Amino acid sequence: MLTKKHLVLLASAGVVTLAGTSTANAATLEDTIERGAVQCGVSDGLPGFSAPDGDGNWQGLDVDVCRAVAAAVLGDADAVNYISLNAVERFTALQSGEVDLLSRNTTWTTTRDTTLGLNFAGVNFYDGIGFMVSRDLEISGADELDGAAICIQTGTTTELNVADYFRANDMQFDPIVFDTSEQTVGGFQAGRCDVLTSDTSQLAALRIQLDDPDGAVILPDIISKEPLGPVVRQGDDTWFNIVKWSLFAMLNAEEYGVTSENVDDMTSSENPDIARLLGQDGNYGEGMGLEADWAYNIISQVGNYAESFDRNVGMDSPLEIERGANALWNQGGFQYAPPIR
């Protein structure tokens, strides 16, 4: 149901413009409300991050960002249209307006942030490029990969970073390039390459798709920084803020101990941070065109960051990835959200 505030936003959508930006590009919130769903670009199937389950329902850490935005904007985390995109298609789909939001294991880099007309709205997974090899090869480190045939997905930062690593270490390799992650793991399993390389999180997801997951091992070496996060178009600051703060709400909720299980009880908390988060003390969604319960809707329907991490990629999932760098800042990790106040 459209609220009075939503109707005002819709009425004004035709007159709001930004320098160098079309009205359509600057009105993602209004378009989303009118459509009744968030158009979210996800991967072409990466377990733990964005992949459909047996019933066709999309699940994953990246999917939960899409769901959080839908909960904040529409009050319904299920109001998402998922558009499957490979690495080559993803940026064009966002630039053209086919999707409102890209949430599919995408690395934040200078070029992508400054030359494609896009903005990264945060980091929902700190990662790095690694290597997976057959256990039978008895390889223990990346320094033993000189001359290896390596399966790589095209259109990714992996291609450049692997080339940099081998050049810097005076080693050679034979790149075997594929368009999708599914094809890369298929090439590895078929023996077309000795090594499969990607972000370590993606390697963990691809490993469980092998006929014999125990027959492959992920080497301990991490050769790059890969901060992965949601991406939006430049020129629409309101939408940029909504996506950014949807992620921050999940992180702050974990820090304050607010979960999908206790969020209703927490609405009566005397902790001022929790009261502001849950819309009990002021409306901190107003500056984004949202209702006061925007973060409550996220937490009650999607959960906090720890809940999302644990069920999708953490120890409660088949991937069993440790929190590591993705632990909160006060627990030895990098995840840190600005305060809501």
PDB file of N, CA and C in Angstrom, residues 49 62 90 104-110 112 120-129 157 161 199 201 222 224-231 325-326 334-335:
ATOM      1  N   PHE A  49      25.791 -17.171  -1.831  1.00  0.00           N
ATOM      2  CA  PHE A  49      25.749 -15.729  -2.120  1.00  0.00           C
ATOM      3  C   PHE A  49      24.489 -15.352  -2.902  1.00  0.00           C
ATOM      4  N   ASP A  62      24.272 -12.189  -0.691  1.00  0.00           N
ATOM      5  CA  ASP A  62      23.974 -11.068  -1.589  1.00  0.00           C
ATOM      6  C   ASP A  62      22.471 -10.890  -1.769  1.00  0.00           C
ATOM      7  N   ARG A  90      26.837  -7.712 -15.981  1.00  0.00           N
ATOM      8  CA  ARG A  90      26.345  -7.071 -14.769  1.00  0.00           C
ATOM      9  C   ARG A  90      26.353  -5.546 -14.808  1.00  0.00           C
ATOM     10  N   ARG A 104      26.005  -8.997  -6.374  1.00  0.00           N
ATOM     11  CA  ARG A 104      26.470 -10.307  -6.873  1.00  0.00           C
ATOM     12  C   ARG A 104      27.996 -10.394  -6.823  1.00  0.00           C
ATOM     13  N   ASN A 105      28.559 -10.564  -5.652  1.00  0.00           N
ATOM     14  CA  ASN A 105      30.002 -10.747  -5.447  1.00  0.00           C
ATOM     15  C   ASN A 105      30.830  -9.912  -6.427  1.00  0.00           C
ATOM     16  N   THR A 106      30.709  -8.584  -6.294  1.00  0.00           N
ATOM     17  CA  THR A 106      31.393  -7.645  -7.182  1.00  0.00           C
ATOM     18  C   THR A 106      32.431  -6.855  -6.396  1.00  0.00           C
ATOM     19  N   THR A 107      33.673  -6.842  -6.896  1.00  0.00           N
ATOM     20  CA  THR A 107      34.773  -6.189  -6.197  1.00  0.00           C
ATOM     21  C   THR A 107      34.773  -4.684  -6.426  1.00  0.00           C
ATOM     22  N   TRP A 108      34.949  -3.945  -5.360  1.00  0.00           N
ATOM     23  CA  TRP A 108      35.054  -2.482  -5.379  1.00  0.00           C
ATOM     24  C   TRP A 108      36.470  -2.097  -5.814  1.00  0.00           C
ATOM     25  N   THR A 109      36.586  -1.454  -6.972  1.00  0.00           N
ATOM     26  CA  THR A 109      37.880  -0.997  -7.476  1.00  0.00           C
ATOM     27  C   THR A 109      37.785   0.454  -7.925  1.00  0.00           C
ATOM     28  N   THR A 110      38.931   1.079  -8.126  1.00  0.00           N
ATOM     29  CA  THR A 110      38.965   2.473  -8.580  1.00  0.00           C
ATOM     30  C   THR A 110      38.245   2.644  -9.906  1.00  0.00           C
ATOM     31  N   ARG A 112      36.031   0.802 -11.500  1.00  0.00           N
ATOM     32  CA  ARG A 112      34.590   0.569 -11.437  1.00  0.00           C
ATOM     33  C   ARG A 112      33.866   1.687 -10.703  1.00  0.00           C
ATOM     34  N   PHE A 120      29.632   2.158  -5.273  1.00  0.00           N
ATOM     35  CA  PHE A 120      29.580   1.021  -4.359  1.00  0.00           C
ATOM     36  C   PHE A 120      28.999   1.498  -3.036  1.00  0.00           C
ATOM     37  N   ALA A 121      28.030   0.745  -2.526  1.00  0.00           N
ATOM     38  CA  ALA A 121      27.278   1.182  -1.350  1.00  0.00           C
ATOM     39  C   ALA A 121      27.738   0.514  -0.063  1.00  0.00           C
ATOM     40  N   GLY A 122      28.925  -0.055  -0.069  1.00  0.00           N
ATOM     41  CA  GLY A 122      29.447  -0.701   1.126  1.00  0.00           C
ATOM     42  C   GLY A 122      30.081  -2.035   0.785  1.00  0.00           C
ATOM     43  N   VAL A 123      30.537  -2.720   1.820  1.00  0.00           N
ATOM     44  CA  VAL A 123      31.162  -4.038   1.660  1.00  0.00           C
ATOM     45  C   VAL A 123      30.390  -5.036   2.520  1.00  0.00           C
ATOM     46  N   ASN A 124      29.785  -6.027   1.875  1.00  0.00           N
ATOM     47  CA  ASN A 124      29.090  -7.051   2.662  1.00  0.00           C
ATOM     48  C   ASN A 124      29.908  -8.325   2.796  1.00  0.00           C
ATOM     49  N   PHE A 125      31.102  -8.361   2.123  1.00  0.00           N
ATOM     50  CA  PHE A 125      32.001  -9.495   2.320  1.00  0.00           C
ATOM     51  C   PHE A 125      33.414  -9.095   1.908  1.00  0.00           C
ATOM     52  N   TYR A 126      34.338  -9.155   2.875  1.00  0.00           N
ATOM     53  CA  TYR A 126      35.754  -8.904   2.598  1.00  0.00           C
ATOM     54  C   TYR A 126      36.392 -10.221   2.158  1.00  0.00           C
ATOM     55  N   ASP A 127      37.004 -10.205   0.980  1.00  0.00           N
ATOM     56  CA  ASP A 127      37.477 -11.436   0.379  1.00  0.00           C
ATOM     57  C   ASP A 127      38.847 -11.236  -0.247  1.00  0.00           C
ATOM     58  N   GLY A 128      39.364 -12.265  -0.890  1.00  0.00           N
ATOM     59  CA  GLY A 128      40.630 -12.196  -1.603  1.00  0.00           C
ATOM     60  C   GLY A 128      40.731 -13.374  -2.550  1.00  0.00           C
ATOM     61  N   ILE A 129      41.521 -13.231  -3.597  1.00  0.00           N
ATOM     62  CA  ILE A 129      41.650 -14.281  -4.602  1.00  0.00           C
ATOM     63  C   ILE A 129      42.543 -15.405  -4.086  1.00  0.00           C
ATOM     64  N   THR A 157      37.960  -9.242 -11.802  1.00  0.00           N
ATOM     65  CA  THR A 157      39.262  -8.740 -11.352  1.00  0.00           C
ATOM     66  C   THR A 157      40.261  -9.879 -11.216  1.00  0.00           C
ATOM     67  N   ASN A 161      44.470  -9.780 -11.454  1.00  0.00           N
ATOM     68  CA  ASN A 161      45.226 -10.034 -10.235  1.00  0.00           C
ATOM     69  C   ASN A 161      46.084 -11.287 -10.327  1.00  0.00           C
ATOM     70  N   ASP A 199      37.692 -15.594  -6.111  1.00  0.00           N
ATOM     71  CA  ASP A 199      37.635 -15.182  -4.712  1.00  0.00           C
ATOM     72  C   ASP A 199      37.523 -16.440  -3.854  1.00  0.00           C
ATOM     73  N   SER A 201      35.824 -17.072  -1.269  1.00  0.00           N
ATOM     74  CA  SER A 201      34.438 -17.403  -0.945  1.00  0.00           C
ATOM     75  C   SER A 201      33.786 -18.142  -2.107  1.00  0.00           C
ATOM     76  N   ILE A 222      46.344 -16.030  -0.107  1.00  0.00           N
ATOM     77  CA  ILE A 222      45.412 -14.999  -0.570  1.00  0.00           C
ATOM     78  C   ILE A 222      46.255 -13.941  -1.284  1.00  0.00           C
ATOM     79  N   SER A 224      45.177 -11.111  -3.140  1.00  0.00           N
ATOM     80  CA  SER A 224      44.629  -9.795  -3.468  1.00  0.00           C
ATOM     81  C   SER A 224      43.618  -9.363  -2.414  1.00  0.00           C
ATOM     82  N   LYS A 225      43.209  -8.107  -2.491  1.00  0.00           N
ATOM     83  CA  LYS A 225      42.097  -7.586  -1.698  1.00  0.00           C
ATOM     84  C   LYS A 225      40.863  -7.546  -2.595  1.00  0.00           C
ATOM     85  N   GLU A 226      39.785  -8.154  -2.136  1.00  0.00           N
ATOM     86  CA  GLU A 226      38.546  -8.189  -2.911  1.00  0.00           C
ATOM     87  C   GLU A 226      37.368  -7.782  -2.014  1.00  0.00           C
ATOM     88  N   PRO A 227      37.178  -6.483  -1.798  1.00  0.00           N
ATOM     89  CA  PRO A 227      36.005  -6.047  -1.037  1.00  0.00           C
ATOM     90  C   PRO A 227      34.760  -6.140  -1.917  1.00  0.00           C
ATOM     91  N   LEU A 228      33.843  -7.007  -1.548  1.00  0.00           N
ATOM     92  CA  LEU A 228      32.649  -7.254  -2.349  1.00  0.00           C
ATOM     93  C   LEU A 228      31.450  -6.525  -1.761  1.00  0.00           C
ATOM     94  N   GLY A 229      30.643  -5.917  -2.618  1.00  0.00           N
ATOM     95  CA  GLY A 229      29.494  -5.207  -2.084  1.00  0.00           C
ATOM     96  C   GLY A 229      28.489  -4.797  -3.129  1.00  0.00           C
ATOM     97  N   PRO A 230      27.341  -4.272  -2.679  1.00  0.00           N
ATOM     98  CA  PRO A 230      26.277  -3.847  -3.586  1.00  0.00           C
ATOM     99  C   PRO A 230      26.649  -2.573  -4.346  1.00  0.00           C
ATOM    100  N   VAL A 231      26.100  -2.449  -5.551  1.00  0.00           N
ATOM    101  CA  VAL A 231      26.432  -1.344  -6.448  1.00  0.00           C
ATOM    102  C   VAL A 231      25.148  -0.712  -6.979  1.00  0.00           C
ATOM    103  N   ALA A 325      37.841 -11.798   8.603  1.00  0.00           N
ATOM    104  CA  ALA A 325      37.803 -10.352   8.347  1.00  0.00           C
ATOM    105  C   ALA A 325      36.389  -9.813   8.379  1.00  0.00           C
ATOM    106  N   ASN A 326      35.390 -10.668   8.236  1.00  0.00           N
ATOM    107  CA  ASN A 326      33.996 -10.220   8.223  1.00  0.00           C
ATOM    108  C   ASN A 326      33.350 -10.216   9.601  1.00  0.00           C
ATOM    109  N   PHE A 334      36.698  -6.474  10.171  1.00  0.00           N
ATOM    110  CA  PHE A 334      36.648  -5.185   9.485  1.00  0.00           C
ATOM    111  C   PHE A 334      35.252  -4.578   9.442  1.00  0.00           C
ATOM    112  N   GLN A 335      34.205  -5.370   9.732  1.00  0.00           N
ATOM    113  CA  GLN A 335      32.855  -4.870   9.533  1.00  0.00           C
ATOM    114  C   GLN A 335      32.513  -3.804  10.583  1.00  0.00           C
TER     115      GLN A 335
END
